[in-house]
Protein backbone atom coordinates (compact mmCIF):
# COMPACT_ATOMS: atom_id res chain seq x y z
CA UNK A 1 0.00 0.00 0.00
CA UNK A 2 1.36 3.37 -1.02
CA UNK A 3 0.21 5.00 2.21
CA UNK A 4 2.45 2.68 4.25
CA UNK A 5 5.42 3.62 2.08
CA UNK A 6 4.78 7.35 2.58
CA UNK A 7 4.47 6.92 6.35
CA UNK A 8 7.64 4.83 6.55
CA UNK A 9 9.73 7.22 4.47
CA UNK A 10 8.43 10.32 6.26
CA UNK A 11 8.99 8.81 9.71
CA UNK A 12 12.48 7.55 8.87
CA UNK A 13 13.51 10.94 7.51
CA UNK A 14 11.75 13.31 9.92
CA UNK A 15 10.98 11.11 12.96
CA UNK A 16 7.39 12.28 12.84
CA UNK A 17 4.17 11.44 11.03
CA UNK A 18 2.21 14.53 9.97
CA UNK A 19 -1.52 14.78 10.66
CA UNK A 20 -2.36 15.17 6.97
CA UNK A 21 -0.78 11.79 6.22
CA UNK A 22 -2.65 10.06 9.06
CA UNK A 23 -5.92 11.70 8.04
CA UNK A 24 -5.42 10.68 4.41
CA UNK A 25 -5.04 7.04 5.42
CA UNK A 26 -8.01 7.15 7.78
CA UNK A 27 -10.21 8.89 5.21
CA UNK A 28 -9.43 6.35 2.51
CA UNK A 29 -10.01 3.51 5.00
CA UNK A 30 -13.43 4.92 5.88
CA UNK A 31 -14.27 5.42 2.21
CA UNK A 32 -13.27 1.82 1.44
CA UNK A 33 -15.51 0.61 4.26
CA UNK A 34 -18.42 2.76 3.07
CA UNK A 35 -18.06 1.58 -0.54
CA UNK A 36 -17.64 -2.06 0.44
CA UNK A 37 -14.19 -2.34 -1.12
CA UNK A 38 -12.19 -2.79 2.06
CA UNK A 39 -9.25 -4.99 0.97
CA UNK A 40 -9.28 -7.18 4.10
CA UNK A 41 -13.06 -7.73 4.15
CA UNK A 42 -13.54 -6.05 7.50
CA UNK A 43 -16.87 -4.97 8.87
CA UNK A 44 -17.40 -1.55 10.41
CA UNK A 45 -17.34 -2.85 13.96
CA UNK A 46 -14.08 -4.74 13.41
CA UNK A 47 -12.42 -1.72 11.82
CA UNK A 48 -13.52 0.66 14.55
CA UNK A 49 -12.47 -1.78 17.26
CA UNK A 50 -9.04 -2.04 15.63
CA UNK A 51 -8.78 1.75 15.47
CA UNK A 52 -9.83 2.20 19.09
CA UNK A 53 -7.47 -0.48 20.42
CA UNK A 54 -4.58 0.68 18.22
CA UNK A 55 -5.00 4.27 19.32
CA UNK A 56 -5.81 3.49 22.96
CA UNK A 57 -2.96 1.10 23.66
CA UNK A 58 -0.30 3.31 22.13
CA UNK A 59 -1.82 6.38 23.79
CA UNK A 60 -0.84 4.87 27.13
CA UNK A 61 2.75 4.50 25.92
CA UNK A 62 2.68 8.08 24.64
CA UNK A 63 1.35 9.32 27.99
CA UNK A 64 4.33 7.67 29.67
CA UNK A 65 6.60 9.69 27.37
CA UNK A 66 8.00 6.80 25.32
CA UNK A 67 6.32 7.49 21.98
CA UNK A 68 5.34 10.40 19.78
CA UNK A 69 1.74 11.39 19.11
CA UNK A 70 2.09 10.68 15.38
CA UNK A 71 2.84 7.03 16.13
CA UNK A 72 -0.35 6.83 18.21
CA UNK A 73 -2.53 8.45 15.55
CA UNK A 74 -1.02 6.27 12.85
CA UNK A 75 -1.79 3.14 14.90
CA UNK A 76 -5.42 4.25 15.11
CA UNK A 77 -5.65 4.81 11.37
CA UNK A 78 -3.87 1.51 10.77
CA UNK A 79 -6.45 -0.24 12.95
CA UNK A 80 -9.16 1.02 10.58
CA UNK A 81 -7.41 -0.80 7.76
CA UNK A 82 -6.41 -4.09 9.37
CA UNK A 83 -8.80 -4.57 12.30
CA UNK A 84 -8.14 -5.89 15.75
CA UNK A 85 -6.94 -9.40 14.93
CA UNK A 86 -4.01 -8.17 12.84
CA UNK A 87 -2.76 -5.61 15.34
CA UNK A 88 -1.00 -8.06 17.66
CA UNK A 89 1.25 -9.67 15.02
CA UNK A 90 1.91 -6.24 13.50
CA UNK A 91 2.84 -4.80 16.92
CA UNK A 92 5.10 -7.73 17.67
CA UNK A 93 6.91 -7.37 14.33
CA UNK A 94 7.21 -3.59 14.67
CA UNK A 95 8.43 -3.85 18.25
CA UNK A 96 11.09 -6.39 17.28
CA UNK A 97 12.30 -4.08 14.50
CA UNK A 98 12.26 -1.07 16.85
CA UNK A 99 14.16 -3.06 19.47
CA UNK A 100 16.82 -4.00 16.94
CA UNK A 101 17.05 -0.36 15.88
CA UNK A 102 17.54 0.73 19.49
CA UNK A 103 20.06 -1.99 20.29
CA UNK A 104 22.07 -1.21 17.20
CA UNK A 105 22.01 2.52 17.96
CA UNK A 106 23.11 1.90 21.55
CA UNK A 107 25.93 -0.37 20.38
CA UNK A 108 27.13 2.31 17.97
CA UNK A 109 27.04 4.88 20.78
CA UNK A 110 29.23 2.65 22.90
CA UNK A 111 31.59 1.56 20.10
CA UNK A 112 31.53 4.35 17.49
CA UNK A 113 32.99 2.39 14.59
CA UNK A 114 30.42 3.77 12.14
CA UNK A 115 29.58 7.32 13.29
CA UNK A 116 27.55 8.17 10.19
CA UNK A 117 25.35 5.13 10.69
CA UNK A 118 24.83 6.09 14.35
CA UNK A 119 23.71 9.58 13.25
CA UNK A 120 21.39 8.09 10.65
CA UNK A 121 19.80 5.78 13.22
CA UNK A 122 19.42 8.69 15.63
CA UNK A 123 17.51 10.79 13.14
CA UNK A 124 17.41 14.58 12.85
CA UNK A 125 18.12 16.77 15.84
CA UNK A 126 15.23 18.90 17.00
CA UNK A 127 15.07 21.86 19.32
CA UNK A 128 12.21 23.98 20.52
CA UNK A 129 11.85 27.51 21.76
CA UNK A 130 11.28 27.72 25.50
CA UNK A 131 9.17 30.31 27.32
CA UNK A 132 12.16 32.70 27.60
CA UNK A 133 12.66 32.70 23.84
CA UNK A 134 15.81 30.59 23.99
CA UNK A 135 16.31 27.25 22.37
CA UNK A 136 15.81 24.25 24.61
CA UNK A 137 16.67 20.73 23.57
CA UNK A 138 13.70 18.48 22.96
CA UNK A 139 13.62 14.81 23.72
CA UNK A 140 15.32 12.90 20.95
CA UNK A 141 13.16 10.62 18.86
CA UNK A 142 15.51 7.87 17.91
CA UNK A 143 13.09 5.08 16.95
CA UNK A 144 10.73 5.72 14.02
CA UNK A 145 8.02 3.41 15.40
CA UNK A 146 5.35 4.33 12.81
CA UNK A 147 7.80 3.35 10.07
CA UNK A 148 8.29 -0.02 11.73
CA UNK A 149 4.52 -0.41 12.09
CA UNK A 150 4.20 0.29 8.37
CA UNK A 151 6.92 -2.23 7.52
CA UNK A 152 5.39 -4.91 9.75
CA UNK A 153 2.00 -4.25 8.16
CA UNK A 154 3.46 -4.73 4.69
CA UNK A 155 4.94 -8.05 5.79
CA UNK A 156 1.59 -9.06 7.33
CA UNK A 157 -0.18 -8.15 4.08
CA UNK A 158 2.09 -10.47 2.11
CA UNK A 159 2.59 -13.39 4.49
CA UNK A 160 0.45 -12.98 7.58
CA UNK A 161 -2.99 -13.12 5.99
CA UNK A 162 -2.45 -16.45 4.26
CA UNK A 163 -4.39 -19.11 6.07
GROMACS .gro file of N, CA and C in nm:
model
  489
    1UNK      N    1   0.084  -0.116   0.000
    1UNK     CA    2   0.000   0.000   0.000
    1UNK      C    3   0.090   0.124   0.000
    2UNK      N    4   0.058   0.215  -0.085
    2UNK     CA    5   0.136   0.337  -0.102
    2UNK      C    6   0.139   0.422   0.026
    3UNK      N    7   0.029   0.423   0.096
    3UNK     CA    8   0.021   0.500   0.221
    3UNK      C    9   0.126   0.452   0.322
    4UNK      N   10   0.144   0.323   0.333
    4UNK     CA   11   0.245   0.268   0.425
    4UNK      C   12   0.385   0.313   0.386
    5UNK      N   13   0.412   0.316   0.256
    5UNK     CA   14   0.542   0.362   0.208
    5UNK      C   15   0.565   0.509   0.244
    6UNK      N   16   0.464   0.593   0.223
    6UNK     CA   17   0.478   0.735   0.258
    6UNK      C   18   0.503   0.754   0.407
    7UNK      N   19   0.429   0.681   0.490
    7UNK     CA   20   0.447   0.692   0.635
    7UNK      C   21   0.588   0.649   0.674
    8UNK      N   22   0.632   0.536   0.620
    8UNK     CA   23   0.764   0.483   0.655
    8UNK      C   24   0.875   0.581   0.615
    9UNK      N   25   0.870   0.630   0.494
    9UNK     CA   26   0.973   0.722   0.447
    9UNK      C   27   0.972   0.851   0.528
   10UNK      N   28   0.853   0.907   0.551
   10UNK     CA   29   0.843   1.032   0.626
   10UNK      C   30   0.896   1.013   0.768
   11UNK      N   31   0.857   0.903   0.833
   11UNK     CA   32   0.899   0.881   0.971
   11UNK      C   33   1.049   0.853   0.980
   12UNK      N   34   1.104   0.779   0.886
   12UNK     CA   35   1.248   0.755   0.887
   12UNK      C   36   1.325   0.885   0.868
   13UNK      N   37   1.277   0.971   0.780
   13UNK     CA   38   1.351   1.094   0.751
   13UNK      C   39   1.331   1.203   0.854
   14UNK      N   40   1.208   1.218   0.904
   14UNK     CA   41   1.175   1.331   0.992
   14UNK      C   42   1.150   1.291   1.137
   15UNK      N   43   1.133   1.162   1.163
   15UNK     CA   44   1.098   1.111   1.296
   15UNK      C   45   0.966   1.169   1.345
   16UNK      N   46   0.874   1.183   1.252
   16UNK     CA   47   0.739   1.228   1.284
   16UNK      C   48   0.646   1.185   1.171
   17UNK      N   49   0.518   1.176   1.203
   17UNK     CA   50   0.417   1.144   1.103
   17UNK      C   51   0.318   1.260   1.105
   18UNK      N   52   0.308   1.335   0.997
   18UNK     CA   53   0.221   1.453   0.997
   18UNK      C   54   0.072   1.414   0.999
   19UNK      N   55  -0.008   1.503   1.056
   19UNK     CA   56  -0.152   1.478   1.066
   19UNK      C   57  -0.216   1.456   0.930
   20UNK      N   58  -0.173   1.531   0.828
   20UNK     CA   59  -0.236   1.517   0.697
   20UNK      C   60  -0.217   1.375   0.641
   21UNK      N   61  -0.105   1.314   0.672
   21UNK     CA   62  -0.078   1.179   0.622
   21UNK      C   63  -0.163   1.076   0.697
   22UNK      N   64  -0.178   1.095   0.828
   22UNK     CA   65  -0.265   1.006   0.906
   22UNK      C   66  -0.410   1.021   0.861
   23UNK      N   67  -0.454   1.146   0.846
   23UNK     CA   68  -0.592   1.170   0.804
   23UNK      C   69  -0.621   1.116   0.664
   24UNK      N   70  -0.523   1.124   0.576
   24UNK     CA   71  -0.542   1.068   0.441
   24UNK      C   72  -0.566   0.917   0.448
   25UNK      N   73  -0.486   0.848   0.528
   25UNK     CA   74  -0.504   0.704   0.542
   25UNK      C   75  -0.636   0.667   0.607
   26UNK      N   76  -0.675   0.742   0.710
   26UNK     CA   77  -0.801   0.715   0.778
   26UNK      C   78  -0.920   0.745   0.688
   27UNK      N   79  -0.912   0.852   0.611
   27UNK     CA   80  -1.021   0.889   0.521
   27UNK      C   81  -1.041   0.783   0.412
   28UNK      N   82  -0.932   0.737   0.355
   28UNK     CA   83  -0.943   0.635   0.251
   28UNK      C   84  -0.995   0.503   0.311
   29UNK      N   85  -0.952   0.472   0.433
   29UNK     CA   86  -1.001   0.351   0.500
   29UNK      C   87  -1.152   0.359   0.522
   30UNK      N   88  -1.199   0.474   0.568
   30UNK     CA   89  -1.343   0.492   0.588
   30UNK      C   90  -1.419   0.487   0.457
   31UNK      N   91  -1.362   0.546   0.353
   31UNK     CA   92  -1.427   0.542   0.221
   31UNK      C   93  -1.434   0.398   0.169
   32UNK      N   94  -1.327   0.322   0.188
   32UNK     CA   95  -1.327   0.182   0.144
   32UNK      C   96  -1.432   0.101   0.219
   33UNK      N   97  -1.446   0.128   0.348
   33UNK     CA   98  -1.551   0.061   0.426
   33UNK      C   99  -1.690   0.099   0.376
   34UNK      N  100  -1.711   0.228   0.351
   34UNK     CA  101  -1.842   0.276   0.307
   34UNK      C  102  -1.879   0.221   0.169
   35UNK      N  103  -1.780   0.206   0.083
   35UNK     CA  104  -1.806   0.158  -0.054
   35UNK      C  105  -1.803   0.006  -0.065
   36UNK      N  106  -1.769  -0.060   0.046
   36UNK     CA  107  -1.764  -0.206   0.044
   36UNK      C  108  -1.645  -0.263  -0.031
   37UNK      N  109  -1.539  -0.186  -0.040
   37UNK     CA  110  -1.419  -0.234  -0.112
   37UNK      C  111  -1.299  -0.243  -0.019
   38UNK      N  112  -1.326  -0.266   0.108
   38UNK     CA  113  -1.219  -0.279   0.206
   38UNK      C  114  -1.137  -0.402   0.170
   39UNK      N  115  -1.006  -0.389   0.151
   39UNK     CA  116  -0.925  -0.499   0.097
   39UNK      C  117  -0.913  -0.621   0.188
   40UNK      N  118  -0.942  -0.605   0.318
   40UNK     CA  119  -0.928  -0.718   0.410
   40UNK      C  120  -1.063  -0.770   0.457
   41UNK      N  121  -1.169  -0.728   0.388
   41UNK     CA  122  -1.306  -0.773   0.415
   41UNK      C  123  -1.348  -0.753   0.560
   42UNK      N  124  -1.316  -0.637   0.614
   42UNK     CA  125  -1.354  -0.605   0.750
   42UNK      C  126  -1.493  -0.544   0.752
   43UNK      N  127  -1.561  -0.566   0.863
   43UNK     CA  128  -1.687  -0.497   0.887
   43UNK      C  129  -1.658  -0.370   0.965
   44UNK      N  130  -1.757  -0.281   0.971
   44UNK     CA  131  -1.740  -0.155   1.041
   44UNK      C  132  -1.697  -0.175   1.185
   45UNK      N  133  -1.764  -0.266   1.254
   45UNK     CA  134  -1.734  -0.285   1.396
   45UNK      C  135  -1.590  -0.334   1.417
   46UNK      N  136  -1.544  -0.422   1.331
   46UNK     CA  137  -1.408  -0.474   1.341
   46UNK      C  138  -1.305  -0.364   1.315
   47UNK      N  139  -1.333  -0.282   1.215
   47UNK     CA  140  -1.242  -0.172   1.182
   47UNK      C  141  -1.236  -0.070   1.295
   48UNK      N  142  -1.352  -0.034   1.348
   48UNK     CA  143  -1.352   0.066   1.455
   48UNK      C  144  -1.293   0.010   1.584
   49UNK      N  145  -1.311  -0.117   1.610
   49UNK     CA  146  -1.247  -0.178   1.726
   49UNK      C  147  -1.095  -0.176   1.709
   50UNK      N  148  -1.047  -0.210   1.590
   50UNK     CA  149  -0.904  -0.204   1.563
   50UNK      C  150  -0.849  -0.064   1.580
   51UNK      N  151  -0.923   0.036   1.533
   51UNK     CA  152  -0.878   0.175   1.547
   51UNK      C  153  -0.873   0.216   1.693
   52UNK      N  154  -0.976   0.181   1.768
   52UNK     CA  155  -0.983   0.220   1.909
   52UNK      C  156  -0.872   0.152   1.990
   53UNK      N  157  -0.851   0.024   1.967
   53UNK     CA  158  -0.747  -0.048   2.042
   53UNK      C  159  -0.608   0.001   2.000
   54UNK      N  160  -0.588   0.018   1.869
   54UNK     CA  161  -0.458   0.068   1.822
   54UNK      C  162  -0.424   0.203   1.881
   55UNK      N  163  -0.521   0.293   1.878
   55UNK     CA  164  -0.500   0.427   1.932
   55UNK      C  165  -0.487   0.422   2.084
   56UNK      N  166  -0.577   0.351   2.149
   56UNK     CA  167  -0.581   0.349   2.296
   56UNK      C  168  -0.458   0.288   2.360
   57UNK      N  169  -0.413   0.176   2.307
   57UNK     CA  170  -0.296   0.110   2.366
   57UNK      C  171  -0.170   0.195   2.351
   58UNK      N  172  -0.151   0.251   2.233
   58UNK     CA  173  -0.030   0.331   2.213
   58UNK      C  174  -0.041   0.467   2.281
   59UNK      N  175  -0.165   0.513   2.306
   59UNK     CA  176  -0.182   0.638   2.379
   59UNK      C  177  -0.126   0.626   2.521
   60UNK      N  178  -0.141   0.509   2.580
   60UNK     CA  179  -0.084   0.487   2.713
   60UNK      C  180   0.069   0.497   2.710
   61UNK      N  181   0.129   0.443   2.605
   61UNK     CA  182   0.275   0.450   2.592
   61UNK      C  183   0.319   0.594   2.567
   62UNK      N  184   0.239   0.666   2.489
   62UNK     CA  185   0.268   0.808   2.464
   62UNK      C  186   0.257   0.889   2.593
   63UNK      N  187   0.155   0.859   2.673
   63UNK     CA  188   0.135   0.932   2.799
   63UNK      C  189   0.252   0.909   2.894
   64UNK      N  190   0.315   0.795   2.884
   64UNK     CA  191   0.433   0.767   2.967
   64UNK      C  192   0.558   0.835   2.912
   65UNK      N  193   0.548   0.895   2.794
   65UNK     CA  194   0.660   0.969   2.737
   65UNK      C  195   0.754   0.887   2.650
   66UNK      N  196   0.712   0.767   2.610
   66UNK     CA  197   0.800   0.680   2.532
   66UNK      C  198   0.771   0.680   2.383
   67UNK      N  199   0.672   0.755   2.338
   67UNK     CA  200   0.632   0.749   2.198
   67UNK      C  201   0.574   0.883   2.157
   68UNK      N  202   0.590   0.917   2.029
   68UNK     CA  203   0.534   1.040   1.978
   68UNK      C  204   0.386   1.026   1.945
   69UNK      N  205   0.317   1.138   1.939
   69UNK     CA  206   0.174   1.139   1.911
   69UNK      C  207   0.143   1.089   1.769
   70UNK      N  208   0.232   1.115   1.675
   70UNK     CA  209   0.209   1.068   1.538
   70UNK      C  210   0.204   0.917   1.529
   71UNK      N  211   0.286   0.849   1.609
   71UNK     CA  212   0.284   0.703   1.613
   71UNK      C  213   0.148   0.653   1.662
   72UNK      N  214   0.094   0.721   1.762
   72UNK     CA  215  -0.035   0.683   1.821
   72UNK      C  216  -0.146   0.702   1.719
   73UNK      N  217  -0.148   0.818   1.654
   73UNK     CA  218  -0.253   0.845   1.555
   73UNK      C  219  -0.242   0.751   1.436
   74UNK      N  220  -0.120   0.721   1.395
   74UNK     CA  221  -0.102   0.627   1.285
   74UNK      C  222  -0.154   0.489   1.322
   75UNK      N  223  -0.130   0.445   1.446
   75UNK     CA  224  -0.179   0.314   1.490
   75UNK      C  225  -0.332   0.310   1.487
   76UNK      N  226  -0.396   0.420   1.520
   76UNK     CA  227  -0.542   0.425   1.511
   76UNK      C  228  -0.591   0.414   1.368
   77UNK      N  229  -0.528   0.488   1.279
   77UNK     CA  230  -0.565   0.481   1.137
   77UNK      C  231  -0.534   0.343   1.080
   78UNK      N  232  -0.424   0.285   1.122
   78UNK     CA  233  -0.387   0.151   1.077
   78UNK      C  234  -0.490   0.048   1.122
   79UNK      N  235  -0.541   0.065   1.245
   79UNK     CA  236  -0.645  -0.024   1.295
   79UNK      C  237  -0.770  -0.022   1.210
   80UNK      N  238  -0.802   0.094   1.151
   80UNK     CA  239  -0.916   0.102   1.058
   80UNK      C  240  -0.894   0.012   0.937
   81UNK      N  241  -0.773   0.001   0.893
   81UNK     CA  242  -0.741  -0.080   0.776
   81UNK      C  243  -0.736  -0.229   0.806
   82UNK      N  244  -0.670  -0.267   0.915
   82UNK     CA  245  -0.641  -0.409   0.937
   82UNK      C  246  -0.728  -0.475   1.042
   83UNK      N  247  -0.796  -0.399   1.127
   83UNK     CA  248  -0.880  -0.457   1.230
   83UNK      C  249  -0.801  -0.505   1.350
   84UNK      N  250  -0.874  -0.552   1.449
   84UNK     CA  251  -0.814  -0.589   1.575
   84UNK      C  252  -0.727  -0.713   1.566
   85UNK      N  253  -0.768  -0.813   1.493
   85UNK     CA  254  -0.694  -0.940   1.493
   85UNK      C  255  -0.554  -0.928   1.433
   86UNK      N  256  -0.533  -0.833   1.346
   86UNK     CA  257  -0.401  -0.817   1.284
   86UNK      C  258  -0.307  -0.730   1.366
   87UNK      N  259  -0.361  -0.655   1.461
   87UNK     CA  260  -0.276  -0.561   1.534
   87UNK      C  261  -0.167  -0.631   1.616
   88UNK      N  262  -0.200  -0.740   1.681
   88UNK     CA  263  -0.100  -0.806   1.766
   88UNK      C  264   0.021  -0.853   1.686
   89UNK      N  265   0.004  -0.928   1.576
   89UNK     CA  266   0.125  -0.967   1.502
   89UNK      C  267   0.199  -0.848   1.442
   90UNK      N  268   0.127  -0.744   1.404
   90UNK     CA  269   0.191  -0.624   1.350
   90UNK      C  270   0.271  -0.555   1.460
   91UNK      N  271   0.213  -0.542   1.579
   91UNK     CA  272   0.284  -0.480   1.692
   91UNK      C  273   0.407  -0.559   1.730
   92UNK      N  274   0.395  -0.689   1.731
   92UNK     CA  275   0.510  -0.773   1.767
   92UNK      C  276   0.623  -0.753   1.666
   93UNK      N  277   0.589  -0.758   1.537
   93UNK     CA  278   0.691  -0.737   1.433
   93UNK      C  279   0.753  -0.599   1.442
   94UNK      N  280   0.670  -0.496   1.458
   94UNK     CA  281   0.721  -0.359   1.467
   94UNK      C  282   0.807  -0.340   1.592
   95UNK      N  283   0.767  -0.399   1.701
   95UNK     CA  284   0.843  -0.385   1.825
   95UNK      C  285   0.978  -0.456   1.816
   96UNK      N  286   0.981  -0.571   1.749
   96UNK     CA  287   1.109  -0.639   1.728
   96UNK      C  288   1.203  -0.554   1.643
   97UNK      N  289   1.149  -0.495   1.536
   97UNK     CA  290   1.230  -0.408   1.450
   97UNK      C  291   1.278  -0.284   1.528
   98UNK      N  292   1.188  -0.225   1.605
   98UNK     CA  293   1.226  -0.107   1.685
   98UNK      C  294   1.330  -0.143   1.790
   99UNK      N  295   1.316  -0.260   1.849
   99UNK     CA  296   1.416  -0.306   1.947
   99UNK      C  297   1.552  -0.326   1.885
  100UNK      N  298   1.554  -0.384   1.765
  100UNK     CA  299   1.682  -0.400   1.694
  100UNK      C  300   1.743  -0.265   1.661
  101UNK      N  301   1.659  -0.172   1.618
  101UNK     CA  302   1.705  -0.036   1.588
  101UNK      C  303   1.771   0.025   1.712
  102UNK      N  304   1.702   0.015   1.825
  102UNK     CA  305   1.754   0.073   1.949
  102UNK      C  306   1.883   0.006   1.993
  103UNK      N  307   1.886  -0.126   1.987
  103UNK     CA  308   2.006  -0.199   2.029
  103UNK      C  309   2.125  -0.165   1.941
  104UNK      N  310   2.101  -0.155   1.812
  104UNK     CA  311   2.207  -0.121   1.720
  104UNK      C  312   2.256   0.021   1.745
  105UNK      N  313   2.164   0.113   1.768
  105UNK     CA  314   2.201   0.252   1.796
  105UNK      C  315   2.282   0.260   1.925
  106UNK      N  316   2.237   0.189   2.029
  106UNK     CA  317   2.311   0.190   2.155
  106UNK      C  318   2.451   0.131   2.139
  107UNK      N  319   2.462   0.024   2.061
  107UNK     CA  320   2.593  -0.037   2.038
  107UNK      C  321   2.686   0.061   1.965
  108UNK      N  322   2.632   0.133   1.870
  108UNK     CA  323   2.713   0.231   1.797
  108UNK      C  324   2.750   0.351   1.884
  109UNK      N  325   2.668   0.381   1.984
  109UNK     CA  326   2.704   0.488   2.078
  109UNK      C  327   2.820   0.444   2.166
  110UNK      N  328   2.818   0.318   2.202
  110UNK     CA  329   2.923   0.265   2.290
  110UNK      C  330   3.053   0.240   2.214
  111UNK      N  331   3.042   0.186   2.094
  111UNK     CA  332   3.159   0.156   2.010
  111UNK      C  333   3.141   0.228   1.878
  112UNK      N  334   3.182   0.353   1.868
  112UNK     CA  335   3.153   0.435   1.749
  112UNK      C  336   3.240   0.399   1.628
  113UNK      N  337   3.221   0.279   1.575
  113UNK     CA  338   3.299   0.239   1.459
  113UNK      C  339   3.239   0.296   1.329
  114UNK      N  340   3.110   0.322   1.331
  114UNK     CA  341   3.042   0.377   1.214
  114UNK      C  342   2.962   0.500   1.256
  115UNK      N  343   3.028   0.616   1.276
  115UNK     CA  344   2.958   0.732   1.329
  115UNK      C  345   2.846   0.783   1.239
  116UNK      N  346   2.861   0.771   1.108
  116UNK     CA  347   2.755   0.817   1.019
  116UNK      C  348   2.630   0.732   1.033
  117UNK      N  349   2.649   0.602   1.050
  117UNK     CA  350   2.535   0.513   1.069
  117UNK      C  351   2.465   0.544   1.202
  118UNK      N  352   2.542   0.573   1.305
  118UNK     CA  353   2.483   0.609   1.435
  118UNK      C  354   2.399   0.736   1.420
  119UNK      N  355   2.448   0.834   1.347
  119UNK     CA  356   2.371   0.958   1.325
  119UNK      C  357   2.246   0.931   1.244
  120UNK      N  358   2.256   0.843   1.146
  120UNK     CA  359   2.139   0.809   1.065
  120UNK      C  360   2.033   0.739   1.150
  121UNK      N  361   2.075   0.648   1.235
  121UNK     CA  362   1.980   0.578   1.322
  121UNK      C  363   1.917   0.673   1.424
  122UNK      N  364   1.992   0.773   1.466
  122UNK     CA  365   1.942   0.869   1.563
  122UNK      C  366   1.835   0.958   1.503
  123UNK      N  367   1.847   0.991   1.377
  123UNK     CA  368   1.751   1.079   1.314
  123UNK      C  369   1.791   1.224   1.330
  124UNK      N  370   1.708   1.315   1.279
  124UNK     CA  371   1.741   1.458   1.285
  124UNK      C  372   1.736   1.510   1.427
  125UNK      N  373   1.814   1.612   1.454
  125UNK     CA  374   1.812   1.677   1.584
  125UNK      C  375   1.707   1.786   1.583
  126UNK      N  376   1.629   1.791   1.689
  126UNK     CA  377   1.523   1.890   1.700
  126UNK      C  378   1.550   1.976   1.821
  127UNK      N  379   1.506   2.100   1.814
  127UNK     CA  380   1.507   2.186   1.932
  127UNK      C  381   1.380   2.267   1.929
  128UNK      N  382   1.341   2.316   2.044
  128UNK     CA  383   1.221   2.398   2.052
  128UNK      C  384   1.255   2.528   2.121
  129UNK      N  385   1.166   2.622   2.111
  129UNK     CA  386   1.185   2.751   2.176
  129UNK      C  387   1.114   2.746   2.312
  130UNK      N  388   1.189   2.775   2.418
  130UNK     CA  389   1.128   2.772   2.550
  130UNK      C  390   1.056   2.903   2.580
  131UNK      N  391   0.998   2.914   2.697
  131UNK     CA  392   0.917   3.031   2.732
  131UNK      C  393   0.999   3.160   2.738
  132UNK      N  394   1.131   3.150   2.757
  132UNK     CA  395   1.216   3.270   2.760
  132UNK      C  396   1.264   3.310   2.622
  133UNK      N  397   1.224   3.237   2.519
  133UNK     CA  398   1.266   3.270   2.384
  133UNK      C  399   1.394   3.202   2.341
  134UNK      N  400   1.458   3.129   2.432
  134UNK     CA  401   1.581   3.059   2.399
  134UNK      C  402   1.552   2.918   2.350
  135UNK      N  403   1.649   2.861   2.286
  135UNK     CA  404   1.631   2.725   2.237
  135UNK      C  405   1.654   2.626   2.350
  136UNK      N  406   1.564   2.531   2.360
  136UNK     CA  407   1.581   2.425   2.461
  136UNK      C  408   1.578   2.291   2.388
  137UNK      N  409   1.665   2.201   2.426
  137UNK     CA  410   1.667   2.073   2.357
  137UNK      C  411   1.541   1.993   2.386
  138UNK      N  412   1.487   1.932   2.282
  138UNK     CA  413   1.370   1.848   2.296
  138UNK      C  414   1.417   1.705   2.312
  139UNK      N  415   1.329   1.623   2.359
  139UNK     CA  416   1.362   1.481   2.372
  139UNK      C  417   1.389   1.423   2.233
  140UNK      N  418   1.497   1.349   2.223
  140UNK     CA  419   1.532   1.290   2.095
  140UNK      C  420   1.437   1.177   2.060
  141UNK      N  421   1.400   1.170   1.935
  141UNK     CA  422   1.316   1.062   1.886
  141UNK      C  423   1.403   0.974   1.799
  142UNK      N  424   1.455   0.871   1.859
  142UNK     CA  425   1.551   0.787   1.791
  142UNK      C  426   1.483   0.679   1.708
  143UNK      N  427   1.374   0.621   1.761
  143UNK     CA  428   1.309   0.508   1.695
  143UNK      C  429   1.188   0.557   1.616
  144UNK      N  430   1.189   0.535   1.485
  144UNK     CA  431   1.073   0.572   1.402
  144UNK      C  432   0.968   0.461   1.407
  145UNK      N  433   0.891   0.455   1.517
  145UNK     CA  434   0.802   0.341   1.540
  145UNK      C  435   0.693   0.330   1.433
  146UNK      N  436   0.639   0.441   1.386
  146UNK     CA  437   0.535   0.433   1.281
  146UNK      C  438   0.593   0.369   1.155
  147UNK      N  439   0.717   0.397   1.124
  147UNK     CA  440   0.780   0.335   1.007
  147UNK      C  441   0.789   0.184   1.026
  148UNK      N  442   0.822   0.142   1.147
  148UNK     CA  443   0.829  -0.002   1.173
  148UNK      C  444   0.690  -0.065   1.175
  149UNK      N  445   0.589   0.008   1.220
  149UNK     CA  446   0.452  -0.041   1.209
  149UNK      C  447   0.413  -0.059   1.062
  150UNK      N  448   0.450   0.037   0.980
  150UNK     CA  449   0.420   0.029   0.837
  150UNK      C  450   0.491  -0.091   0.772
  151UNK      N  451   0.617  -0.111   0.809
  151UNK     CA  452   0.692  -0.223   0.752
  151UNK      C  453   0.633  -0.356   0.797
  152UNK      N  454   0.598  -0.368   0.924
  152UNK     CA  455   0.539  -0.491   0.975
  152UNK      C  456   0.402  -0.516   0.911
  153UNK      N  457   0.328  -0.410   0.883
  153UNK     CA  458   0.200  -0.425   0.816
  153UNK      C  459   0.218  -0.476   0.674
  154UNK      N  460   0.318  -0.425   0.604
  154UNK     CA  461   0.346  -0.473   0.469
  154UNK      C  462   0.381  -0.621   0.470
  155UNK      N  463   0.460  -0.663   0.567
  155UNK     CA  464   0.494  -0.805   0.579
  155UNK      C  465   0.368  -0.886   0.610
  156UNK      N  466   0.284  -0.837   0.700
  156UNK     CA  467   0.159  -0.906   0.733
  156UNK      C  468   0.069  -0.918   0.609
  157UNK      N  469   0.066  -0.812   0.528
  157UNK     CA  470  -0.018  -0.815   0.408
  157UNK      C  471   0.027  -0.924   0.311
  158UNK      N  472   0.157  -0.948   0.304
  158UNK     CA  473   0.209  -1.047   0.211
  158UNK      C  474   0.202  -1.188   0.269
  159UNK      N  475   0.247  -1.204   0.394
  159UNK     CA  476   0.259  -1.339   0.449
  159UNK      C  477   0.162  -1.370   0.562
  160UNK      N  478   0.125  -1.272   0.639
  160UNK     CA  479   0.045  -1.298   0.758
  160UNK      C  480  -0.100  -1.333   0.735
  161UNK      N  481  -0.157  -1.290   0.625
  161UNK     CA  482  -0.299  -1.312   0.599
  161UNK      C  483  -0.325  -1.447   0.535
  162UNK      N  484  -0.225  -1.518   0.495
  162UNK     CA  485  -0.245  -1.645   0.426
  162UNK      C  486  -0.278  -1.753   0.527
  163UNK      N  487  -0.400  -1.802   0.519
  163UNK     CA  488  -0.439  -1.911   0.607
  163UNK      C  489  -0.531  -2.007   0.537
   0.00000   0.00000   0.00000
